[in-house]
XYZ file of C-alpha atoms in Angstrom:
582
model
C -10.325 -31.609 -29.372
C -12.183 -30.584 -26.199
C -15.915 -30.327 -27.004
C -16.636 -27.577 -24.478
C -13.764 -25.473 -25.699
C -14.838 -25.799 -29.304
C -18.475 -25.046 -28.449
C -17.503 -21.930 -26.532
C -15.026 -20.491 -29.038
C -17.343 -21.094 -32.024
C -20.369 -19.456 -30.438
C -18.332 -16.594 -28.920
C -17.075 -15.787 -32.393
C -20.632 -15.656 -33.740
C -21.888 -13.440 -30.865
C -18.877 -11.129 -31.269
C -19.546 -10.816 -34.965
C -23.181 -9.878 -34.317
C -21.892 -6.977 -32.169
C -19.331 -5.931 -34.794
C -22.014 -5.805 -37.476
C -24.227 -3.488 -35.390
C -26.663 -5.893 -33.718
C -27.306 -4.674 -30.178
C -30.504 -6.492 -29.255
C -31.507 -10.161 -29.148
C -34.779 -11.677 -27.972
C -34.219 -15.149 -26.435
C -36.868 -17.746 -25.721
C -35.733 -20.270 -23.077
C -34.978 -23.787 -24.243
C -32.459 -26.583 -23.780
C -30.796 -27.014 -27.184
C -30.161 -23.241 -27.474
C -28.433 -23.192 -24.083
C -24.866 -22.577 -25.221
C -25.707 -19.598 -27.415
C -28.098 -18.101 -24.841
C -25.517 -18.385 -22.037
C -22.743 -16.779 -24.132
C -25.047 -14.031 -25.364
C -25.886 -13.154 -21.748
C -22.167 -12.744 -21.031
C -21.557 -10.104 -23.697
C -21.613 -6.597 -22.130
C -22.683 -4.872 -25.360
C -25.645 -7.104 -26.174
C -29.112 -6.331 -24.809
C -30.730 -9.695 -24.058
C -34.517 -9.716 -23.775
C -36.200 -12.912 -22.496
C -39.601 -13.832 -23.850
C -41.060 -17.255 -23.089
C -43.463 -17.420 -26.058
C -41.590 -17.710 -29.341
C -44.484 -16.382 -31.428
C -44.773 -13.264 -29.286
C -40.975 -13.045 -28.924
C -40.457 -12.790 -32.685
C -43.013 -9.972 -33.009
C -41.406 -8.252 -30.007
C -38.087 -8.333 -31.867
C -39.860 -7.115 -34.971
C -41.044 -4.032 -33.074
C -37.532 -3.341 -31.775
C -36.132 -3.605 -35.275
C -38.797 -1.317 -36.677
C -38.129 1.389 -34.047
C -34.328 1.183 -34.318
C -34.365 0.649 -38.102
C -31.616 -1.930 -37.757
C -31.395 -5.752 -37.389
C -32.418 -7.566 -34.243
C -31.637 -11.213 -33.501
C -34.033 -13.856 -32.141
C -32.932 -17.167 -30.606
C -34.955 -20.292 -29.775
C -34.547 -23.981 -29.171
C -35.316 -26.779 -31.655
C -38.676 -28.201 -32.694
C -42.000 -26.337 -32.803
C -40.383 -23.388 -30.965
C -38.816 -22.437 -34.312
C -42.162 -22.967 -36.109
C -43.745 -20.373 -33.828
C -41.480 -17.738 -35.328
C -43.181 -18.116 -38.693
C -45.886 -15.385 -38.496
C -43.402 -12.686 -37.518
C -40.944 -13.808 -40.150
C -43.641 -13.542 -42.802
C -44.446 -10.012 -41.551
C -40.735 -9.090 -41.553
C -40.330 -10.403 -45.115
C -43.154 -8.298 -46.527
C -42.630 -5.263 -44.289
C -38.916 -5.271 -45.150
C -37.699 -5.510 -41.536
C -34.242 -7.035 -40.824
C -34.383 -9.992 -38.458
C -31.539 -12.420 -37.696
C -33.288 -15.732 -36.967
C -31.094 -18.100 -34.939
C -32.568 -21.560 -34.317
C -30.863 -24.294 -32.337
C -31.235 -27.818 -33.737
C -30.464 -31.435 -32.975
C -27.212 -32.632 -34.602
C -27.564 -34.578 -37.822
C -27.410 -38.041 -36.218
C -30.550 -37.243 -34.132
C -32.704 -36.164 -37.093
C -35.493 -38.342 -38.495
C -34.828 -41.058 -35.878
C -37.563 -40.226 -33.368
C -35.478 -38.007 -31.127
C -37.607 -35.605 -29.048
C -38.057 -31.991 -30.100
C -36.531 -32.717 -33.508
C -38.308 -31.560 -36.674
C -37.017 -30.756 -40.153
C -35.663 -27.198 -39.743
C -33.803 -27.064 -43.059
C -35.354 -24.203 -45.055
C -38.111 -24.161 -42.458
C -39.324 -20.713 -43.540
C -38.985 -21.323 -47.247
C -38.922 -18.200 -49.414
C -40.014 -16.015 -46.537
C -36.380 -15.488 -45.529
C -33.839 -13.774 -47.769
C -31.185 -16.346 -47.014
C -30.737 -19.618 -45.121
C -27.613 -21.375 -43.894
C -27.303 -24.718 -42.127
C -24.362 -24.021 -39.851
C -21.488 -26.474 -39.337
C -21.052 -28.181 -36.002
C -18.849 -26.196 -33.610
C -15.086 -26.427 -33.961
C -12.230 -24.336 -32.577
C -9.867 -24.336 -35.563
C -8.869 -21.034 -37.132
C -10.678 -22.036 -40.328
C -13.963 -22.743 -38.550
C -13.823 -19.554 -36.468
C -13.241 -17.628 -39.664
C -16.133 -19.478 -41.306
C -18.527 -18.763 -38.368
C -17.718 -15.031 -38.288
C -17.854 -14.683 -42.078
C -21.290 -16.371 -42.280
C -22.593 -14.138 -39.501
C -21.333 -10.987 -41.233
C -22.882 -12.178 -44.457
C -26.215 -12.828 -42.756
C -26.430 -9.361 -41.276
C -25.442 -7.779 -44.571
C -28.102 -9.657 -46.470
C -30.739 -8.836 -43.831
C -29.999 -5.074 -44.055
C -29.382 -4.767 -47.788
C -32.432 -3.241 -49.479
C -35.008 -4.609 -49.369
C -34.336 -5.487 -45.746
C -35.744 -8.715 -44.375
C -35.193 -11.816 -42.278
C -32.390 -14.353 -42.637
C -32.159 -17.758 -40.952
C -29.164 -19.532 -39.465
C -29.773 -23.051 -38.117
C -27.283 -24.311 -35.503
C -26.939 -28.021 -34.735
C -25.474 -28.541 -31.223
C -24.323 -31.786 -29.609
C -24.502 -32.398 -25.884
C -23.100 -31.466 -23.420
C -24.497 -27.977 -24.027
C -22.822 -25.968 -21.288
C -20.065 -23.644 -22.519
C -16.933 -22.621 -20.575
C -17.585 -19.134 -19.254
C -14.588 -17.122 -18.107
C -12.975 -13.708 -18.611
C -11.262 -14.866 -21.777
C -14.432 -15.892 -23.626
C -14.506 -12.942 -26.031
C -10.741 -12.556 -26.496
C -10.665 -13.832 -30.022
C -7.630 -14.797 -32.066
C -6.540 -12.843 -35.157
C -8.757 -10.099 -36.663
C -10.683 -9.279 -33.478
C -12.649 -6.615 -35.368
C -14.198 -9.085 -37.778
C -13.091 -10.931 -40.905
C -15.064 -9.152 -43.612
C -16.887 -5.867 -43.875
C -19.711 -5.881 -46.379
C -20.313 -2.617 -48.177
C -23.958 -2.164 -49.185
C -24.887 0.540 -51.696
C -28.086 2.211 -52.889
C -29.808 1.159 -56.120
C -29.701 3.859 -58.776
C -30.208 4.425 -62.522
C -28.206 6.262 -65.197
C -27.952 10.081 -65.352
C -29.583 10.076 -68.779
C -32.595 8.262 -67.414
C -32.966 10.749 -64.569
C -32.908 13.581 -67.117
C -35.531 11.970 -69.356
C -37.856 11.353 -66.397
C -37.379 14.884 -65.146
C -38.215 16.352 -68.531
C -41.373 14.243 -68.769
C -42.533 15.197 -65.280
C -41.738 18.883 -65.771
C -44.029 19.218 -68.756
C -46.895 17.508 -66.965
C -49.582 19.867 -65.571
C -51.723 17.213 -63.897
C -49.360 15.033 -61.897
C -49.686 13.521 -58.423
C -47.235 11.982 -56.025
C -48.384 9.050 -53.882
C -46.353 8.098 -50.793
C -46.982 4.873 -48.919
C -45.107 3.326 -46.033
C -41.445 4.151 -46.401
C -38.524 3.957 -43.938
C -36.111 6.792 -44.717
C -35.634 9.724 -42.336
C -34.485 12.013 -45.142
C -37.304 11.195 -47.558
C -40.068 13.537 -46.300
C -37.991 16.681 -46.736
C -36.751 15.854 -50.234
C -40.098 14.595 -51.635
C -41.749 17.772 -50.292
C -39.180 19.869 -52.177
C -39.837 17.848 -55.311
C -43.621 18.314 -55.025
C -43.186 22.054 -54.520
C -40.965 22.332 -57.614
C -43.240 20.225 -59.855
C -46.440 21.654 -58.273
C -47.782 18.104 -57.655
C -50.023 17.284 -54.672
C -48.664 14.572 -52.346
C -51.264 11.967 -51.446
C -49.811 10.898 -48.122
C -50.625 7.508 -46.537
C -50.518 7.791 -42.721
C -47.460 5.454 -42.639
C -45.499 7.706 -44.980
C -44.636 9.930 -41.975
C -45.682 12.961 -44.080
C -48.898 13.905 -42.258
C -47.103 14.845 -39.042
C -43.960 16.821 -38.375
C -42.245 20.192 -38.629
C -41.871 19.969 -42.400
C -44.151 21.886 -44.759
C -47.647 20.452 -44.929
C -48.734 22.866 -47.662
C -49.088 20.301 -50.464
C -49.883 17.256 -48.317
C -53.278 15.790 -49.114
C -54.618 13.568 -46.313
C -58.419 13.280 -46.645
C -58.425 11.547 -50.021
C -59.915 8.319 -48.610
C -63.131 10.234 -48.160
C -63.353 12.457 -51.240
C -62.134 9.786 -53.699
C -65.336 7.899 -53.011
C -67.113 10.576 -54.971
C -67.310 10.219 -58.816
C -67.394 14.000 -59.459
C -64.232 14.494 -57.410
C -62.480 11.635 -59.203
C -63.267 13.164 -62.613
C -62.332 16.640 -61.452
C -58.969 15.473 -60.065
C -57.995 12.987 -62.787
C -54.170 12.949 -63.262
C -52.049 12.516 -66.334
C -48.999 11.181 -64.423
C -48.628 9.278 -61.140
C -45.337 9.160 -59.279
C -45.459 6.595 -56.480
C -43.056 5.825 -53.634
C -43.177 3.190 -50.874
C -45.589 0.379 -50.153
C -49.089 0.239 -51.539
C -51.350 2.705 -49.748
C -53.951 1.526 -47.228
C -56.921 3.304 -48.867
C -59.157 1.182 -51.053
C -60.695 4.331 -52.500
C -57.257 5.468 -53.664
C -56.526 2.018 -55.128
C -59.777 2.136 -57.100
C -58.935 5.666 -58.273
C -55.621 4.409 -59.603
C -57.245 1.477 -61.366
C -59.775 3.814 -62.980
C -56.877 5.825 -64.322
C -54.835 2.845 -65.414
C -54.119 4.427 -68.808
C -51.981 7.205 -67.344
C -48.201 7.072 -67.083
C -47.241 5.725 -63.648
C -43.743 5.709 -62.208
C -43.101 3.377 -59.314
C -39.827 4.112 -57.476
C -38.519 1.302 -55.239
C -35.089 1.424 -53.612
C -35.486 -2.244 -52.653
C -35.910 -3.461 -56.214
C -39.300 -5.020 -55.421
C -42.468 -5.139 -57.558
C -45.108 -3.240 -55.656
C -47.758 -3.116 -58.352
C -50.632 -5.522 -57.554
C -52.875 -4.038 -60.278
C -50.143 -4.006 -62.972
C -50.584 -0.295 -63.469
C -46.955 0.863 -63.673
C -45.527 2.055 -66.947
C -42.074 2.695 -65.427
C -40.628 0.503 -62.664
C -37.611 2.366 -61.292
C -35.175 0.531 -58.999
C -33.561 3.465 -57.268
C -33.208 4.768 -53.731
C -36.218 7.035 -53.191
C -34.380 9.987 -51.668
C -31.669 9.793 -54.295
C -34.267 9.728 -57.016
C -35.966 12.872 -55.685
C -32.618 14.694 -55.412
C -31.641 13.784 -58.959
C -35.018 14.810 -60.437
C -34.765 18.112 -58.535
C -31.360 18.790 -60.097
C -32.840 18.435 -63.621
C -36.090 20.321 -62.970
C -36.955 24.023 -63.228
C -39.414 25.571 -60.775
C -42.977 25.670 -62.014
C -44.672 28.921 -60.997
C -48.226 27.701 -60.313
C -50.727 24.905 -60.984
C -54.482 25.013 -61.091
C -54.476 21.244 -60.724
C -52.623 21.438 -57.391
C -54.984 24.173 -56.229
C -57.994 21.976 -57.091
C -56.621 19.048 -55.009
C -55.998 21.363 -52.094
C -59.447 22.922 -52.279
C -61.208 19.548 -52.298
C -58.996 18.346 -49.478
C -59.730 21.439 -47.377
C -63.487 21.197 -48.029
C -63.446 17.589 -46.854
C -61.515 18.478 -43.711
C -64.003 21.251 -42.931
C -66.810 18.719 -43.107
C -64.868 16.456 -40.715
C -65.621 18.820 -37.898
C -69.039 17.220 -37.876
C -67.422 14.232 -36.240
C -67.037 16.300 -33.075
C -70.811 16.446 -32.792
C -71.049 12.658 -32.340
C -71.917 12.238 -28.654
C -71.698 8.439 -28.543
C -68.273 6.807 -28.295
C -67.338 6.625 -31.949
C -64.415 5.143 -33.858
C -64.424 7.931 -36.484
C -64.355 10.692 -33.891
C -61.571 8.902 -31.965
C -59.200 8.943 -34.936
C -60.160 12.483 -35.908
C -59.174 13.762 -32.474
C -56.094 11.588 -31.956
C -53.653 14.122 -33.392
C -54.693 16.791 -30.892
C -54.809 14.322 -27.981
C -51.372 12.761 -28.390
C -48.267 14.428 -27.018
C -45.500 15.934 -29.108
C -43.184 13.240 -30.533
C -45.390 10.335 -29.590
C -45.335 7.007 -31.437
C -48.751 5.856 -32.598
C -49.033 2.124 -33.315
C -52.254 1.122 -35.043
C -53.816 -2.330 -35.363
C -55.104 -3.698 -38.643
C -58.689 -4.169 -39.892
C -60.783 -1.076 -39.100
C -58.391 0.959 -36.891
C -55.754 1.419 -39.647
C -58.480 2.338 -42.128
C -60.024 4.872 -39.787
C -56.611 6.338 -39.198
C -56.191 6.738 -42.939
C -59.612 8.392 -43.210
C -59.598 10.737 -40.222
C -55.995 11.360 -39.007
C -55.327 14.879 -40.254
C -52.104 16.793 -40.809
C -50.399 18.155 -37.721
C -47.080 19.608 -36.485
C -46.546 17.184 -33.589
C -43.979 14.874 -35.207
C -46.051 11.798 -34.395
C -44.380 8.624 -35.680
C -47.067 6.293 -37.062
C -46.412 2.558 -37.166
C -48.330 -0.633 -38.070
C -47.751 -4.172 -39.222
C -48.695 -3.733 -42.897
C -46.345 -6.335 -44.419
C -48.899 -9.138 -44.389
C -51.727 -7.047 -42.908
C -52.493 -9.577 -40.193
C -53.852 -8.920 -36.714
C -51.455 -11.350 -34.996
C -48.578 -10.104 -32.873
C -49.748 -6.502 -32.740
C -49.376 -6.054 -28.994
C -45.891 -7.660 -29.002
C -44.709 -5.553 -31.953
C -45.919 -2.388 -30.298
C -44.179 -3.283 -27.047
C -40.944 -3.916 -28.918
C -41.244 -0.485 -30.513
C -42.056 1.031 -27.116
C -38.618 -0.010 -25.803
C -37.117 2.821 -27.828
C -40.009 5.295 -27.930
C -40.531 8.199 -25.555
C -44.301 7.567 -25.396
C -46.166 4.934 -27.338
C -49.897 4.695 -27.908
C -51.406 1.503 -29.336
C -54.898 1.647 -30.885
C -56.468 -1.676 -31.747
C -59.681 -3.648 -31.768
C -60.857 -6.326 -29.377
C -60.096 -9.253 -31.646
C -56.594 -8.031 -32.259
C -56.032 -7.444 -28.548
C -57.296 -10.938 -27.688
C -55.088 -12.475 -30.374
C -51.892 -11.327 -28.639
C -52.840 -10.848 -24.991
C -49.831 -12.871 -23.855
C -47.600 -10.233 -25.418
C -48.305 -8.038 -22.413
C -45.856 -10.109 -20.397
C -42.990 -8.171 -21.993
C -44.337 -4.906 -20.507
C -44.487 -6.511 -17.062
C -40.960 -8.014 -17.307
C -39.222 -4.920 -18.637
C -41.309 -2.160 -17.115
C -42.360 -0.854 -20.508
C -44.855 1.990 -20.534
C -47.577 1.648 -23.110
C -51.020 3.279 -23.438
C -53.470 0.981 -25.187
C -56.703 2.420 -26.581
C -58.911 -0.643 -26.941
C -61.845 -0.271 -29.339
C -64.256 -2.963 -28.156
C -67.093 -3.417 -30.643
C -67.414 -7.104 -29.639
C -66.190 -8.650 -32.855
C -64.810 -8.010 -36.316
C -65.995 -4.514 -37.166
C -64.490 -4.426 -40.652
C -66.824 -7.186 -41.851
C -69.794 -4.835 -41.389
C -68.402 -2.852 -44.369
C -67.875 -5.902 -46.617
C -70.332 -7.778 -48.847
C -70.643 -10.525 -46.220
C -72.803 -8.195 -44.155
C -75.519 -8.418 -46.790
C -76.019 -12.063 -45.842
C -77.198 -11.931 -42.215
C -78.130 -15.565 -41.669
C -74.718 -16.702 -40.357
C -72.938 -13.359 -40.349
C -72.378 -13.228 -36.572
C -71.307 -16.883 -36.429
C -68.799 -16.621 -39.265
C -67.624 -12.994 -39.351
C -68.991 -10.927 -36.486
C -67.477 -13.435 -33.984
C -68.444 -11.632 -30.731
C -66.165 -12.644 -27.862
C -67.927 -11.110 -24.893
C -64.674 -10.837 -22.972
C -64.127 -8.709 -19.841
C -60.591 -7.601 -20.641
C -60.067 -5.942 -17.282
C -59.227 -9.293 -15.684
C -56.563 -10.136 -18.255
C -54.959 -6.669 -17.983
C -54.723 -6.875 -14.226
C -53.156 -10.301 -14.513
C -50.174 -8.505 -16.049
C -50.265 -5.800 -13.350
C -51.746 -3.305 -15.771
C -54.287 -0.514 -15.203
C -57.680 -0.738 -16.858
C -60.138 2.087 -17.437
C -63.528 1.771 -19.120
C -64.253 5.087 -20.824
C -67.657 6.524 -20.054
C -67.820 9.453 -22.484
C -65.679 11.879 -24.479
C -64.948 14.165 -21.510
C -63.821 11.153 -19.533
C -61.591 10.062 -22.412
C -60.091 13.481 -22.743
C -59.175 13.637 -19.076
C -57.684 10.110 -19.177
C -55.536 11.017 -22.206
C -54.150 13.995 -20.271
C -53.246 11.683 -17.396
C -51.705 9.166 -19.845
C -48.953 11.617 -20.742
C -47.328 11.048 -17.354
C -48.462 7.458 -16.773
C -46.212 4.417 -16.448
C -46.662 0.692 -17.032
C -49.553 -0.904 -18.914
C -52.563 1.382 -19.242
C -55.626 0.152 -21.139
C -58.498 2.508 -21.996
C -61.520 0.615 -23.332
C -63.991 2.374 -25.593
C -67.098 0.262 -26.126
C -68.615 0.960 -29.532
C -71.372 -0.563 -31.643
C -70.448 -2.178 -34.972
C -73.701 -1.385 -36.775
C -73.807 2.194 -35.476
C -70.192 2.657 -36.516
C -70.927 1.433 -40.054
C -73.953 3.727 -40.323
C -71.998 6.742 -39.030
C -69.248 6.181 -41.580
C -71.707 5.838 -44.462
C -73.681 8.889 -43.347
C -70.509 10.993 -43.151
C -69.234 9.803 -46.510
C -72.604 10.508 -48.073
C -72.816 14.044 -46.627
C -69.252 14.929 -47.678
C -69.846 13.454 -51.119
C -72.816 15.731 -51.647
C -70.877 18.793 -50.564
C -67.981 17.909 -52.849
C -70.308 17.330 -55.853
C -71.892 20.748 -55.265
C -68.414 22.362 -55.081
C -67.048 20.559 -58.184
C -70.099 21.298 -60.302
C -69.959 24.932 -59.213
C -66.317 25.142 -60.169
C -66.905 23.570 -63.530
């Protein structure tokens, strides 16, 4: 049988099946062994092909696209270490529950383990970090093999999207010659042109009797709280807000829960807990009897400690992905059920509670803390705390805010207050790493009206090459670069109490002039002088295009001292309030 004809038909079937299963975007890194699939992908009119020369950055770029679209995105690379460079993004996708279709080209079996160039062992390369792996058969053009290829592809997409979403890996051995036959007939497939199998995914749920029992238990609880972490479900905010209102439970809302910003009711949303839960009087005053938790583990360490200190209380963890998000083993009830469905069912079995002193107490402490936050506006030096406190009012309506890890995401948690601007907050919190942040944000920016990325200098340096995507695809992104010349988060950790080698091992000052790197990618660079200058630049940013980097130079030690001084002041005010109330 003609090799070129078999190669073309087999790959065309796979690419067609990707389209039929809803995949619209693929990020391709150039390479020789992946040639046939790349060339055929480029021919399909319904597939958006994005080229990215660095596989590590390419995979994070695809991750960002998938996060913004909330659907699977494919990545394609050649054989060898190219595939290994996908690993960090695959790990992030696995733990962040993001669907990626990983397509790696490979040497055929006879060229493995014999010293052939660019040949490594790619079988189960990503181990347990992918939901499923398949070593694909060599291309053939028989009806059976075309059916096989399309069925495996449909299965891969279904597994990637089924809760919990995540990456899958298909490894394709290709023999030379690698050039397919491209003509007008390439995608005119024999029999069943609309696919061979449709996979029907359903939501996890529990029995009606169990819903009723949980509802009865929650309804008789006067001191209950709802904790919402990172969760991807557009309908969830509205239904969990209705549940909180009916039960009269406060909602402790992580910034990635999408509950702090939007047109929904913010009445029972508690956002300043990371500050007031550092205070022992507040923690005693607000002690719950029941915890109802949704989504990923919250960012706040203060909240985590609070939960551990109340480890004896009944804690329901609801996870529509059937995972086990309970690092401290605090749950008394692990509920594998779609989160929105769970809320709807509990609502149907719950009577309205008229009022709750416990909810009022949480709201009073939250409001008192927010009132004290206005002190941040008095900080005249460029300050990380003040930046995040003012972000909500500075960003435009409907903006996407992508935040880097380490200190930025923690300052966002502490100081980003409730607002009505429908700001979509994103971050890479699967594995909590700093790698790939720029690339992920740029992938998300492809489908965002206006995206703002806030990150530290180490995180920016770690993924500078990711800026090439903005240059290639004319992506507009506004990057707020917090340059404290090193790892600011370590100043808050016990390592800082051992100054002898602190800067060498943890502070790691880079001393980089980022302006030169930004201009290399045809970007605009502005070094912020003061708060008035920053405010005016943020107004201009609303109509800007291309790469725009705004550098705020801050001091790590001063930032640490400002945080501690603020926490101390607020803590004293809360203690006075709580003792007065008691």
